[in-house]
Structures are given as structure tokens and as C-alpha cells.
Amino acid sequence: MPLGRGARMGLGFVGVAGLLAAAGLAMTMAPSEPPAAETDGSVAPSASASTEHRRDEALTDRAGLLAQGDAEALIQAKDALQSPSGSNQGESLAAEPLTQDQLNAWLDDLVGLGSGFRRFGPVDRSRVMELIGGALDRMTVSPVPDRWIEALPPSAELLTVGLADASPAVRAAAAEVLGRVWGWQPGTAIWPDAERTVATWKNRLHTPLVSLLDDAEPGVRLATVIALGKLPIDAMAEPAVARIADEVPAVRMQVLTSFAPRRDVLTDDEVLPLLFDPESPVALAAQLVLKARGLNDDLIGLAKLLYHPRADLRASAIAQIERREDIDPIVWLDRLSHDQDEQVRSQAMEALSRLASPDARRRVSEMAASDPSPTVRDAARRALDDLTADLPPLPGSPDLYPRAN
């Protein structure tokens, strides 16, 4: 369900707070790294198979320097991608389309970067990720030069290597670029073959990105949640929801912010426990999400009882649920019938047995067969026996035709 404007503004506020917190954590927790170029081989080989045939050809002067990890050449490569109008100060690289000469030079630079990526220091490797993102942005502006599709394979190779980089900053920078990739389309109409190429290019980047959800650095996990949250396909974005239980508050906050409008991906049951999050901004964000999804303060108060740390207060919600006529009691009682506390489950089972509903009886039958407590299983069986005894006789039953004495 799409959020209203006010809800988006509220969530945006707490989302910014989460991003700032995560940025601080990423800066303080990221391992210190020397600014010099690294040649220890900690980064996987980054050569693009699609450009392998060009390795034997003479590189341009700048591409040759990039292959050696030259930082000045990297600055020159960025300058070469700037808008020819020169009006780039404070503007995105995507302000104007690439010229054919710029794209030709960028394709050569990609070959050099593919060879020399691991020779750059961590700061410059992050800049390579940003440069790839900027070049892709420029290619979304019409008219795009004819050779645009040649830039996709080497860009994917470098982004994949960036996602596996030893530096958390590089991994986070690569994830940020991927967040823009999902909606990427060239600035021109394309044929089905080219559409399939673009789709394949995007798909190959998904698996290495998802692996960063378990990254040791919170800033990287947060960047990954943001990137997956921009993926329009629910099944492919859903892995990020697991970070709703992340130990870092900023990451939990970002899951709420990124998936607030996507109720089928981040369910209410996954949001409700965060109403008792130890960090008050996260708890507030959870409440804003639920309100945006249509729960009023009264229902949120009842939901809080279902997830209260105290078992007796969770059990106290049962009587309130039975009295209300504005909710589906089976949904709420079903949740309590799975409670970790035996007494809460037992009382929920009793309440379900009082409902004249096939769904309620089905849940009681499940508890009679599989509840972890033998006491609850026995009570559920007795409740089922009582329900069966109260049913009218079946057609043809002897009870319908009592014999005279």
C-alpha cells in the first residue's frame, strides 16, 4: 500500500537519522587502510572477459596509466566524462548525454581499469565505483552513442569486484551504484535482443549484492538494504527484509524506511515487534509504518500487547480481542496461539475453540497435534471433543431416529 505524503515525510526524517547513524558507525568501525596502492592480491582478479580480446591491443596513454593504477589518470578519466559544455559544477554527470568520442574513450578507460583496479588504493577504488555509476547515468540521457552496450560487461565486472573488495568503503560504493542499476535503461529505444542483454547484465549483479547482507560492517549492510530496496521485483528485494533483526539500529531503521510501502515484502507481523525496539527512533519508525498502513492508535495499542515482553500482558489481549467487532479475531488469536509461553497459547486455544469458524477449529486441530506442550495438546483435544459433541447428528445417523421403549 503506497504511503501518504505525510507518512513519507515522517519516515524520511527517521530514515535520515538512521543513515547518519550508520555513516558514523561505518566510519568508526571500518578498518583503517593505508592510502597507498595495494598489490597484495586481496581483491579478486578484475579483468573483464568481454574485453580480453583487447588486452593485446595498444591501450591509449591514459588507459595504459590506469592499468598501472595511476591516480592522476583516474582524475583525467573523470574529467573526460564531464559534460562538454563545462557546466558541471554542482551538477550530476547525467546532465547531458555522452558524445561518441567520450564513450569511445570511456571504453578504452574501462579496459585499463579492468587491468589496474587492484593497483589503486581504497579511496581511488571507491572513486572507480562512482565513476562507473556516473558513466552509466550519462548513458541514460538521449541520444546515447551507438556503442553503449559495449560498456555493460566491463562495468559489471568492475562492480562485481568492487562488491568483494577488501575495503568496506569500496563495497558500500559498489552497492550504491547497484541501487541505480535496477531502473537503468539506455537513452534510446532498443530491440528485444538488447533488452535481454540489459536484463542479464542486471541479474548477474544481484547474487553478489545479496551476499553483502551478511557483511561484517554495518555501513555495508545498510548500503545493501538501500540498494535492494530500490529493486522493483519483490522476490529479488525480499532478502533485505532479514536485516529487520540487525543488531545495529540504523540498519533496522533502513529496512523500515526502504520497505514501508511494500506490505507484501515487509509484513505487519515483521514490523510489530519493533514497537518495543530498545532504540526509540526505531520504535517510532515502526509505529509510523503501521499508521501509514491503516492501523489507528487503538489497534497499535492492542498490537503492542501481542508483542509485549511480559507473558501476562500478552495474555491480557485475548479478552480485548474477543470483545472487539472491528477486527478479525482469528488473525490476532492465531498469532497468540504461536506464542512462546505455554499459558498464552493455552488461553488463545480456548478463545479459538469458542469461535464458530472452520479456520478457528483448524488451528485448534493443529495445536492438538503439534503444540510443543503436552498440556496444551491435551486441552486442545478435549476442546475438539466438546466441539464434536455439540454438532447436530449427521443425516442417516441413528440419533435422528430414536427407538421407542
mmCIF file of C-alpha atoms in Angstrom:
data_model
loop_
_atom_site.group_PDB
_atom_site.id
_atom_site.type_symbol
_atom_site.label_atom_id
_atom_site.label_comp_id
_atom_site.label_asym_id
_atom_site.label_seq_id
_atom_site.Cartn_x
_atom_site.Cartn_y
_atom_site.Cartn_z
ATOM 1 C CA MET A 1 0.000 0.000 0.000
ATOM 2 C CA PRO A 2 1.625 3.329 -1.014
ATOM 3 C CA LEU A 3 2.374 5.695 1.836
ATOM 4 C CA GLY A 4 0.686 9.041 2.034
ATOM 5 C CA ARG A 5 2.740 12.201 1.656
ATOM 6 C CA GLY A 6 2.779 12.927 5.371
ATOM 7 C CA ALA A 7 3.873 9.419 6.226
ATOM 8 C CA ARG A 8 6.662 9.573 3.663
ATOM 9 C CA MET A 9 7.871 12.813 5.224
ATOM 10 C CA GLY A 10 7.863 11.305 8.696
ATOM 11 C CA LEU A 11 9.655 8.156 7.616
ATOM 12 C CA GLY A 12 12.099 10.215 5.637
ATOM 13 C CA PHE A 13 13.055 12.090 8.797
ATOM 14 C CA VAL A 14 13.822 9.000 10.831
ATOM 15 C CA GLY A 15 15.410 7.382 7.778
ATOM 16 C CA VAL A 16 17.868 10.257 7.555
ATOM 17 C CA ALA A 17 18.655 9.827 11.220
ATOM 18 C CA GLY A 18 19.348 6.157 10.550
ATOM 19 C CA LEU A 19 21.586 6.939 7.633
ATOM 20 C CA LEU A 20 23.574 9.424 9.693
ATOM 21 C CA ALA A 21 23.968 6.911 12.493
ATOM 22 C CA ALA A 22 25.071 4.202 10.100
ATOM 23 C CA ALA A 23 27.523 6.544 8.424
ATOM 24 C CA GLY A 24 29.091 7.231 11.786
ATOM 25 C CA LEU A 25 29.246 3.527 12.567
ATOM 26 C CA ALA A 26 30.769 2.753 9.207
ATOM 27 C CA MET A 27 33.448 5.389 9.741
ATOM 28 C CA THR A 28 34.298 4.258 13.235
ATOM 29 C CA MET A 29 34.130 0.515 12.609
ATOM 30 C CA ALA A 30 35.773 0.305 9.190
ATOM 31 C CA PRO A 31 39.337 -0.964 9.427
ATOM 32 C CA SER A 32 41.998 1.631 8.791
ATOM 33 C CA GLU A 33 43.738 1.239 5.465
ATOM 34 C CA PRO A 34 46.868 2.784 4.018
ATOM 35 C CA PRO A 35 46.294 5.324 1.277
ATOM 36 C CA ALA A 36 48.950 3.743 -0.891
ATOM 37 C CA ALA A 37 48.027 1.406 -3.706
ATOM 38 C CA GLU A 38 47.531 -2.191 -2.648
ATOM 39 C CA THR A 39 49.177 -5.027 -4.511
ATOM 40 C CA ASP A 40 48.575 -7.826 -2.040
ATOM 41 C CA GLY A 41 46.096 -9.590 -4.283
ATOM 42 C CA SER A 42 43.275 -9.382 -1.685
ATOM 43 C CA VAL A 43 40.881 -8.357 -4.431
ATOM 44 C CA ALA A 44 39.822 -10.965 -6.957
ATOM 45 C CA PRO A 45 41.245 -10.539 -10.472
ATOM 46 C CA SER A 46 39.179 -7.882 -12.172
ATOM 47 C CA ALA A 47 39.848 -8.391 -15.853
ATOM 48 C CA SER A 48 36.673 -8.435 -17.925
ATOM 49 C CA ALA A 49 36.261 -11.454 -20.150
ATOM 50 C CA SER A 50 34.383 -9.265 -22.606
ATOM 51 C CA THR A 51 37.455 -7.069 -23.086
ATOM 52 C CA GLU A 52 40.041 -9.832 -23.032
ATOM 53 C CA HIS A 53 40.467 -9.638 -26.781
ATOM 54 C CA ARG A 54 41.568 -6.034 -26.417
ATOM 55 C CA ARG A 55 44.413 -6.756 -23.997
ATOM 56 C CA ASP A 56 46.867 -7.388 -26.780
ATOM 57 C CA GLU A 57 45.971 -4.150 -28.498
ATOM 58 C CA ALA A 58 47.836 -0.955 -27.696
ATOM 59 C CA LEU A 59 45.992 0.990 -24.995
ATOM 60 C CA THR A 60 45.609 4.733 -25.154
ATOM 61 C CA ASP A 61 48.083 6.624 -22.992
ATOM 62 C CA ARG A 62 45.502 7.209 -20.251
ATOM 63 C CA ALA A 63 44.196 3.642 -20.332
ATOM 64 C CA GLY A 64 47.772 2.397 -20.044
ATOM 65 C CA LEU A 65 48.293 4.546 -16.955
ATOM 66 C CA LEU A 66 45.006 3.310 -15.476
ATOM 67 C CA ALA A 67 46.253 -0.236 -15.961
ATOM 68 C CA GLN A 68 49.189 0.729 -13.739
ATOM 69 C CA GLY A 69 46.932 2.164 -11.017
ATOM 70 C CA ASP A 70 47.823 5.787 -11.733
ATOM 71 C CA ALA A 71 45.675 8.114 -9.590
ATOM 72 C CA GLU A 72 46.242 11.134 -11.837
ATOM 73 C CA ALA A 73 44.973 9.183 -14.823
ATOM 74 C CA LEU A 74 41.838 8.367 -12.840
ATOM 75 C CA ILE A 75 41.210 12.080 -12.323
ATOM 76 C CA GLN A 76 41.703 12.621 -16.041
ATOM 77 C CA ALA A 77 39.221 9.831 -16.809
ATOM 78 C CA LYS A 78 36.623 11.530 -14.655
ATOM 79 C CA ASP A 79 37.296 14.904 -16.293
ATOM 80 C CA ALA A 80 36.907 13.268 -19.701
ATOM 81 C CA LEU A 81 33.390 12.159 -18.759
ATOM 82 C CA GLN A 82 32.319 15.636 -17.776
ATOM 83 C CA SER A 83 29.771 17.481 -19.857
ATOM 84 C CA PRO A 84 31.384 19.172 -22.850
ATOM 85 C CA SER A 85 29.504 22.367 -22.013
ATOM 86 C CA GLY A 86 31.675 22.707 -18.940
ATOM 87 C CA SER A 87 28.658 23.414 -16.717
ATOM 88 C CA ASN A 88 29.377 20.570 -14.319
ATOM 89 C CA GLN A 89 29.997 22.380 -11.087
ATOM 90 C CA GLY A 90 27.378 21.230 -8.617
ATOM 91 C CA GLU A 91 25.615 19.192 -11.282
ATOM 92 C CA SER A 92 25.288 15.466 -11.891
ATOM 93 C CA LEU A 93 27.339 13.797 -14.601
ATOM 94 C CA ALA A 94 23.997 12.791 -16.098
ATOM 95 C CA ALA A 95 23.091 16.393 -17.008
ATOM 96 C CA GLU A 96 23.979 15.853 -20.666
ATOM 97 C CA PRO A 97 24.403 12.805 -22.935
ATOM 98 C CA LEU A 98 27.770 11.298 -23.681
ATOM 99 C CA THR A 99 29.335 12.166 -27.005
ATOM 100 C CA GLN A 100 30.620 9.419 -29.257
ATOM 101 C CA ASP A 101 34.212 10.477 -28.567
ATOM 102 C CA GLN A 102 33.596 10.380 -24.810
ATOM 103 C CA LEU A 103 32.119 6.890 -24.989
ATOM 104 C CA ASN A 104 34.992 5.629 -27.138
ATOM 105 C CA ALA A 105 37.487 6.987 -24.618
ATOM 106 C CA TRP A 106 35.490 5.517 -21.714
ATOM 107 C CA LEU A 107 35.518 2.068 -23.308
ATOM 108 C CA ASP A 108 39.324 2.275 -23.510
ATOM 109 C CA ASP A 109 39.463 3.506 -19.901
ATOM 110 C CA LEU A 110 37.359 0.527 -18.792
ATOM 111 C CA VAL A 111 39.994 -1.791 -20.246
ATOM 112 C CA GLY A 112 42.694 -0.006 -18.269
ATOM 113 C CA LEU A 113 40.616 -0.021 -15.094
ATOM 114 C CA GLY A 114 39.916 -3.723 -15.532
ATOM 115 C CA SER A 115 43.655 -4.399 -15.567
ATOM 116 C CA GLY A 116 44.700 -1.945 -12.905
ATOM 117 C CA PHE A 117 41.825 -1.849 -10.427
ATOM 118 C CA ARG A 118 43.626 -3.728 -7.655
ATOM 119 C CA ARG A 119 46.662 -1.461 -8.024
ATOM 120 C CA PHE A 120 44.673 1.555 -6.835
ATOM 121 C CA GLY A 121 44.369 2.409 -3.165
ATOM 122 C CA PRO A 122 40.991 2.022 -1.412
ATOM 123 C CA VAL A 123 39.996 5.663 -1.864
ATOM 124 C CA ASP A 124 40.626 5.531 -5.586
ATOM 125 C CA ARG A 125 38.871 2.161 -5.887
ATOM 126 C CA SER A 126 35.799 3.829 -4.394
ATOM 127 C CA ARG A 127 36.181 6.578 -6.977
ATOM 128 C CA VAL A 128 36.217 3.957 -9.719
ATOM 129 C CA MET A 129 32.820 2.733 -8.493
ATOM 130 C CA GLU A 130 31.492 6.289 -8.529
ATOM 131 C CA LEU A 131 32.928 6.858 -11.991
ATOM 132 C CA ILE A 132 31.150 3.761 -13.333
ATOM 133 C CA GLY A 133 27.892 4.980 -11.846
ATOM 134 C CA GLY A 134 28.371 8.418 -13.365
ATOM 135 C CA ALA A 135 29.109 6.973 -16.803
ATOM 136 C CA LEU A 136 26.004 4.768 -16.626
ATOM 137 C CA ASP A 137 23.944 7.803 -15.636
ATOM 138 C CA ARG A 138 25.211 9.717 -18.662
ATOM 139 C CA MET A 139 24.180 6.834 -20.911
ATOM 140 C CA THR A 140 20.553 7.160 -19.806
ATOM 141 C CA VAL A 141 20.354 10.583 -21.461
ATOM 142 C CA SER A 142 19.259 10.688 -25.096
ATOM 143 C CA PRO A 143 20.833 10.465 -27.568
ATOM 144 C CA VAL A 144 23.169 7.734 -26.390
ATOM 145 C CA PRO A 145 26.096 6.800 -28.681
ATOM 146 C CA ASP A 146 25.785 3.558 -30.634
ATOM 147 C CA ARG A 147 28.413 1.596 -28.676
ATOM 148 C CA TRP A 148 26.677 1.967 -25.288
ATOM 149 C CA ILE A 149 26.066 -1.774 -24.944
ATOM 150 C CA GLU A 150 29.817 -2.462 -25.039
ATOM 151 C CA ALA A 151 30.214 -0.669 -21.710
ATOM 152 C CA LEU A 152 27.925 -3.058 -19.803
ATOM 153 C CA PRO A 153 30.105 -6.207 -19.435
ATOM 154 C CA PRO A 154 33.272 -4.443 -18.197
ATOM 155 C CA SER A 155 31.172 -2.244 -15.898
ATOM 156 C CA ALA A 156 29.550 -5.358 -14.402
ATOM 157 C CA GLU A 157 32.962 -6.990 -13.924
ATOM 158 C CA LEU A 158 34.314 -3.993 -12.041
ATOM 159 C CA LEU A 159 31.158 -3.648 -9.922
ATOM 160 C CA THR A 160 31.309 -7.344 -9.035
ATOM 161 C CA VAL A 161 34.935 -6.988 -7.961
ATOM 162 C CA GLY A 162 34.002 -3.861 -6.009
ATOM 163 C CA LEU A 163 31.329 -5.763 -4.098
ATOM 164 C CA ALA A 164 34.001 -8.248 -2.969
ATOM 165 C CA ASP A 165 36.668 -5.622 -2.234
ATOM 166 C CA ALA A 166 38.695 -5.721 0.977
ATOM 167 C CA SER A 167 37.653 -2.145 1.799
ATOM 168 C CA PRO A 168 34.175 -1.599 3.309
ATOM 169 C CA ALA A 169 34.022 1.817 1.651
ATOM 170 C CA VAL A 170 34.513 0.261 -1.784
ATOM 171 C CA ARG A 171 31.890 -2.416 -1.119
ATOM 172 C CA ALA A 172 29.409 0.234 0.008
ATOM 173 C CA ALA A 173 30.182 2.409 -3.031
ATOM 174 C CA ALA A 174 29.566 -0.540 -5.365
ATOM 175 C CA ALA A 175 26.263 -1.290 -3.615
ATOM 176 C CA GLU A 176 25.193 2.339 -4.033
ATOM 177 C CA VAL A 177 25.760 2.148 -7.782
ATOM 178 C CA LEU A 178 23.730 -1.068 -7.963
ATOM 179 C CA GLY A 179 20.808 0.726 -6.364
ATOM 180 C CA ARG A 180 20.715 2.891 -9.505
ATOM 181 C CA VAL A 181 21.244 -0.035 -11.875
ATOM 182 C CA TRP A 182 17.859 -1.730 -11.359
ATOM 183 C CA GLY A 183 15.974 1.012 -13.152
ATOM 184 C CA TRP A 184 18.696 1.709 -15.703
ATOM 185 C CA GLN A 185 17.780 1.972 -19.366
ATOM 186 C CA PRO A 186 19.840 3.467 -22.205
ATOM 187 C CA GLY A 187 18.718 6.775 -23.632
ATOM 188 C CA THR A 188 17.374 5.202 -26.788
ATOM 189 C CA ALA A 189 14.730 2.749 -27.960
ATOM 190 C CA ILE A 190 16.201 -0.758 -28.046
ATOM 191 C CA TRP A 191 15.374 -4.070 -29.712
ATOM 192 C CA PRO A 192 14.359 -7.187 -27.727
ATOM 193 C CA ASP A 193 17.865 -8.666 -28.024
ATOM 194 C CA ALA A 194 19.336 -5.586 -26.395
ATOM 195 C CA GLU A 195 16.604 -5.658 -23.730
ATOM 196 C CA ARG A 196 17.606 -9.222 -22.862
ATOM 197 C CA THR A 197 21.255 -8.167 -22.677
ATOM 198 C CA VAL A 198 20.405 -5.373 -20.250
ATOM 199 C CA ALA A 199 18.261 -7.722 -18.127
ATOM 200 C CA THR A 200 21.026 -10.336 -17.991
ATOM 201 C CA TRP A 201 23.535 -7.655 -17.051
ATOM 202 C CA LYS A 202 21.371 -6.595 -14.112
ATOM 203 C CA ASN A 203 20.619 -10.150 -12.975
ATOM 204 C CA ARG A 204 24.282 -11.137 -12.744
ATOM 205 C CA LEU A 205 24.826 -8.364 -10.176
ATOM 206 C CA HIS A 206 22.044 -9.492 -7.836
ATOM 207 C CA THR A 207 23.666 -12.513 -6.165
ATOM 208 C CA PRO A 208 26.946 -10.795 -5.186
ATOM 209 C CA LEU A 209 24.936 -7.888 -3.793
ATOM 210 C CA VAL A 210 22.701 -10.120 -1.663
ATOM 211 C CA SER A 211 25.788 -11.706 -0.115
ATOM 212 C CA LEU A 212 26.654 -8.319 1.428
ATOM 213 C CA LEU A 213 23.590 -8.529 3.688
ATOM 214 C CA ASP A 214 25.822 -10.623 5.971
ATOM 215 C CA ASP A 215 28.778 -8.246 5.732
ATOM 216 C CA ALA A 216 30.632 -7.619 8.989
ATOM 217 C CA GLU A 217 30.460 -3.840 8.504
ATOM 218 C CA PRO A 218 27.142 -2.133 9.349
ATOM 219 C CA GLY A 219 27.663 0.600 6.774
ATOM 220 C CA VAL A 220 27.934 -2.010 4.028
ATOM 221 C CA ARG A 221 24.803 -3.823 5.232
ATOM 222 C CA LEU A 222 22.924 -0.536 5.267
ATOM 223 C CA ALA A 223 24.051 0.346 1.728
ATOM 224 C CA THR A 224 22.960 -3.126 0.600
ATOM 225 C CA VAL A 225 19.495 -2.725 2.140
ATOM 226 C CA ILE A 226 19.117 0.604 0.346
ATOM 227 C CA ALA A 227 20.186 -0.924 -2.972
ATOM 228 C CA LEU A 228 17.853 -3.915 -2.686
ATOM 229 C CA GLY A 229 15.040 -1.662 -1.516
ATOM 230 C CA LYS A 230 15.160 0.044 -4.922
ATOM 231 C CA LEU A 231 14.700 -3.262 -6.741
ATOM 232 C CA PRO A 232 11.121 -3.323 -8.086
ATOM 233 C CA ILE A 233 10.825 -7.141 -8.170
ATOM 234 C CA ASP A 234 9.561 -8.219 -4.736
ATOM 235 C CA ALA A 235 11.100 -11.700 -4.757
ATOM 236 C CA MET A 236 14.539 -10.273 -5.535
ATOM 237 C CA ALA A 237 14.276 -7.454 -2.996
ATOM 238 C CA GLU A 238 12.906 -9.633 -0.175
ATOM 239 C CA PRO A 239 16.265 -10.942 1.178
ATOM 240 C CA ALA A 240 16.955 -7.471 2.589
ATOM 241 C CA VAL A 241 13.998 -7.810 4.994
ATOM 242 C CA ALA A 242 16.023 -10.287 7.084
ATOM 243 C CA ARG A 243 18.061 -7.299 8.327
ATOM 244 C CA ILE A 244 14.966 -6.145 10.248
ATOM 245 C CA ALA A 245 16.634 -8.057 13.116
ATOM 246 C CA ASP A 246 20.070 -6.469 12.576
ATOM 247 C CA GLU A 247 21.981 -5.664 15.745
ATOM 248 C CA VAL A 248 22.654 -2.119 14.519
ATOM 249 C CA PRO A 249 19.667 0.235 14.935
ATOM 250 C CA ALA A 250 20.439 2.193 11.764
ATOM 251 C CA VAL A 251 20.141 -0.933 9.641
ATOM 252 C CA ARG A 252 16.792 -1.884 11.228
ATOM 253 C CA MET A 253 15.658 1.676 10.579
ATOM 254 C CA GLN A 254 16.656 1.474 6.949
ATOM 255 C CA VAL A 255 14.695 -1.743 6.409
ATOM 256 C CA LEU A 256 11.604 0.034 7.734
ATOM 257 C CA THR A 257 12.240 3.078 5.560
ATOM 258 C CA SER A 258 13.026 1.162 2.370
ATOM 259 C CA PHE A 259 10.146 -1.305 2.606
ATOM 260 C CA ALA A 260 7.439 0.728 4.362
ATOM 261 C CA PRO A 261 5.210 0.884 1.252
ATOM 262 C CA ARG A 262 5.752 -2.786 0.343
ATOM 263 C CA ARG A 263 3.453 -4.660 2.660
ATOM 264 C CA ASP A 264 3.801 -7.922 0.754
ATOM 265 C CA VAL A 265 7.567 -7.841 1.278
ATOM 266 C CA LEU A 266 7.804 -6.415 4.811
ATOM 267 C CA THR A 267 4.700 -7.769 6.555
ATOM 268 C CA ASP A 268 2.950 -6.224 9.538
ATOM 269 C CA ASP A 269 3.998 -9.230 11.631
ATOM 270 C CA GLU A 270 7.622 -8.329 10.938
ATOM 271 C CA VAL A 271 7.070 -4.672 11.836
ATOM 272 C CA LEU A 272 5.056 -5.177 15.037
ATOM 273 C CA PRO A 273 7.919 -6.488 17.242
ATOM 274 C CA LEU A 274 9.844 -3.277 16.569
ATOM 275 C CA LEU A 275 7.225 -1.337 18.532
ATOM 276 C CA PHE A 276 9.287 -2.489 21.535
ATOM 277 C CA ASP A 277 12.672 -1.824 19.953
ATOM 278 C CA PRO A 278 15.177 -0.637 22.592
ATOM 279 C CA GLU A 279 16.033 2.324 20.342
ATOM 280 C CA SER A 280 13.155 4.805 20.468
ATOM 281 C CA PRO A 281 13.684 6.163 16.907
ATOM 282 C CA VAL A 282 13.264 2.622 15.535
ATOM 283 C CA ALA A 283 10.129 2.067 17.629
ATOM 284 C CA LEU A 284 8.741 5.384 16.375
ATOM 285 C CA ALA A 285 9.517 4.440 12.777
ATOM 286 C CA ALA A 286 7.679 1.128 13.226
ATOM 287 C CA GLN A 287 4.651 2.988 14.565
ATOM 288 C CA LEU A 288 4.709 5.387 11.593
ATOM 289 C CA VAL A 289 4.837 2.473 9.159
ATOM 290 C CA LEU A 290 1.846 0.786 10.786
ATOM 291 C CA LYS A 291 -0.152 4.025 10.807
ATOM 292 C CA ALA A 292 0.624 4.565 7.148
ATOM 293 C CA ARG A 293 -0.726 1.063 6.516
ATOM 294 C CA GLY A 294 -4.056 1.888 8.117
ATOM 295 C CA LEU A 295 -3.683 0.878 11.778
ATOM 296 C CA ASN A 296 -5.030 3.523 14.153
ATOM 297 C CA ASP A 297 -3.661 4.249 17.624
ATOM 298 C CA ASP A 298 -6.182 1.904 19.238
ATOM 299 C CA LEU A 299 -5.177 -1.051 17.081
ATOM 300 C CA ILE A 300 -1.493 -0.268 17.511
ATOM 301 C CA GLY A 301 -2.036 -0.292 21.274
ATOM 302 C CA LEU A 302 -3.646 -3.732 21.019
ATOM 303 C CA ALA A 303 -0.812 -4.903 18.763
ATOM 304 C CA LYS A 304 1.687 -3.767 21.366
ATOM 305 C CA LEU A 305 0.093 -6.143 23.851
ATOM 306 C CA LEU A 306 0.596 -9.063 21.467
ATOM 307 C CA TYR A 307 4.334 -8.392 21.374
ATOM 308 C CA HIS A 308 4.853 -7.185 24.932
ATOM 309 C CA PRO A 309 7.857 -8.777 26.676
ATOM 310 C CA ARG A 310 5.612 -9.875 29.593
ATOM 311 C CA ALA A 311 3.558 -13.016 29.000
ATOM 312 C CA ASP A 312 0.726 -11.937 31.314
ATOM 313 C CA LEU A 313 0.206 -8.753 29.310
ATOM 314 C CA ARG A 314 0.226 -10.697 26.052
ATOM 315 C CA ALA A 315 -2.449 -12.977 27.503
ATOM 316 C CA SER A 316 -4.500 -9.954 28.598
ATOM 317 C CA ALA A 317 -5.001 -9.067 24.925
ATOM 318 C CA ILE A 318 -7.203 -12.160 24.426
ATOM 319 C CA ALA A 319 -10.194 -10.753 26.296
ATOM 320 C CA GLN A 320 -9.931 -7.478 24.365
ATOM 321 C CA ILE A 321 -9.785 -9.335 21.055
ATOM 322 C CA GLU A 322 -12.928 -11.324 21.889
ATOM 323 C CA ARG A 323 -14.846 -8.152 22.752
ATOM 324 C CA ARG A 324 -13.983 -6.238 19.575
ATOM 325 C CA GLU A 325 -16.136 -6.300 16.471
ATOM 326 C CA ASP A 326 -13.902 -4.207 14.196
ATOM 327 C CA ILE A 327 -11.159 -6.814 13.713
ATOM 328 C CA ASP A 328 -10.866 -10.415 12.580
ATOM 329 C CA PRO A 329 -10.273 -12.187 15.923
ATOM 330 C CA ILE A 330 -8.870 -15.318 14.282
ATOM 331 C CA VAL A 331 -5.893 -13.407 12.838
ATOM 332 C CA TRP A 332 -4.963 -11.991 16.234
ATOM 333 C CA LEU A 333 -5.669 -15.174 18.207
ATOM 334 C CA ASP A 334 -3.710 -17.229 15.695
ATOM 335 C CA ARG A 335 -0.672 -15.072 16.445
ATOM 336 C CA LEU A 336 -1.072 -15.660 20.196
ATOM 337 C CA SER A 337 -1.588 -19.387 19.619
ATOM 338 C CA HIS A 338 2.042 -19.457 18.437
ATOM 339 C CA ASP A 339 3.338 -17.587 21.499
ATOM 340 C CA GLN A 340 6.467 -18.874 23.209
ATOM 341 C CA ASP A 341 4.631 -19.033 26.555
ATOM 342 C CA GLU A 342 2.525 -22.136 27.237
ATOM 343 C CA GLN A 343 -0.166 -20.310 29.206
ATOM 344 C CA VAL A 344 -0.652 -17.727 26.482
ATOM 345 C CA ARG A 345 -1.046 -20.447 23.854
ATOM 346 C CA SER A 346 -3.493 -22.347 26.063
ATOM 347 C CA GLN A 347 -5.717 -19.302 26.587
ATOM 348 C CA ALA A 348 -5.566 -18.455 22.878
ATOM 349 C CA MET A 349 -6.622 -22.022 22.055
ATOM 350 C CA GLU A 350 -9.591 -21.760 24.402
ATOM 351 C CA ALA A 351 -10.659 -18.496 22.762
ATOM 352 C CA LEU A 352 -10.354 -20.052 19.311
ATOM 353 C CA SER A 353 -12.490 -23.019 20.388
ATOM 354 C CA ARG A 354 -15.287 -20.603 21.272
ATOM 355 C CA LEU A 355 -15.438 -19.254 17.713
ATOM 356 C CA ALA A 356 -17.820 -20.846 15.243
ATOM 357 C CA SER A 357 -15.335 -20.780 12.404
ATOM 358 C CA PRO A 358 -13.696 -23.522 10.335
ATOM 359 C CA ASP A 359 -10.401 -21.585 10.438
ATOM 360 C CA ALA A 360 -10.505 -21.423 14.217
ATOM 361 C CA ARG A 361 -11.281 -25.122 14.510
ATOM 362 C CA ARG A 362 -8.469 -25.928 12.065
ATOM 363 C CA ARG A 363 -5.986 -24.082 14.261
ATOM 364 C CA VAL A 364 -7.228 -25.915 17.369
ATOM 365 C CA SER A 365 -6.741 -29.199 15.497
ATOM 366 C CA GLU A 366 -3.180 -28.178 14.632
ATOM 367 C CA MET A 367 -2.469 -27.396 18.289
ATOM 368 C CA ALA A 368 -3.924 -30.754 19.347
ATOM 369 C CA ALA A 369 -1.499 -32.475 17.003
ATOM 370 C CA SER A 370 1.678 -30.434 17.236
ATOM 371 C CA ASP A 371 1.806 -27.946 20.120
ATOM 372 C CA PRO A 372 5.143 -28.332 21.946
ATOM 373 C CA SER A 373 3.353 -28.645 25.300
ATOM 374 C CA PRO A 374 1.563 -31.940 26.126
ATOM 375 C CA THR A 375 -0.748 -29.987 28.430
ATOM 376 C CA VAL A 376 -1.841 -27.712 25.604
ATOM 377 C CA ARG A 377 -2.208 -30.666 23.217
ATOM 378 C CA ASP A 378 -4.473 -32.487 25.681
ATOM 379 C CA ALA A 379 -6.554 -29.357 26.288
ATOM 380 C CA ALA A 380 -6.930 -28.845 22.529
ATOM 381 C CA ARG A 381 -8.096 -32.466 22.071
ATOM 382 C CA ARG A 382 -10.701 -32.034 24.784
ATOM 383 C CA ALA A 383 -11.859 -28.808 23.162
ATOM 384 C CA LEU A 384 -12.226 -30.632 19.847
ATOM 385 C CA ASP A 385 -14.223 -33.417 21.522
ATOM 386 C CA ASP A 386 -16.578 -30.822 23.019
ATOM 387 C CA LEU A 387 -16.974 -29.163 19.633
ATOM 388 C CA THR A 388 -17.812 -32.523 18.033
ATOM 389 C CA ALA A 389 -20.333 -33.337 20.767
ATOM 390 C CA ASP A 390 -22.117 -30.037 20.139
ATOM 391 C CA LEU A 391 -22.558 -30.722 16.406
ATOM 392 C CA PRO A 392 -26.019 -31.908 15.182
ATOM 393 C CA PRO A 393 -26.282 -35.570 14.086
ATOM 394 C CA LEU A 394 -25.267 -36.344 10.544
ATOM 395 C CA PRO A 395 -28.008 -37.344 8.054
ATOM 396 C CA GLY A 396 -28.761 -41.087 8.402
ATOM 397 C CA SER A 397 -27.426 -41.246 11.955
ATOM 398 C CA PRO A 398 -29.436 -43.440 14.382
ATOM 399 C CA ASP A 399 -29.563 -40.437 16.717
ATOM 400 C CA LEU A 400 -32.012 -38.829 14.295
ATOM 401 C CA TYR A 401 -34.482 -41.722 14.804
ATOM 402 C CA PRO A 402 -34.600 -42.684 18.480
ATOM 403 C CA ARG A 403 -36.352 -46.010 19.161
ATOM 404 C CA ALA A 404 -39.450 -46.188 21.324
ATOM 405 C CA ASN A 405 -39.209 -48.207 24.525
#
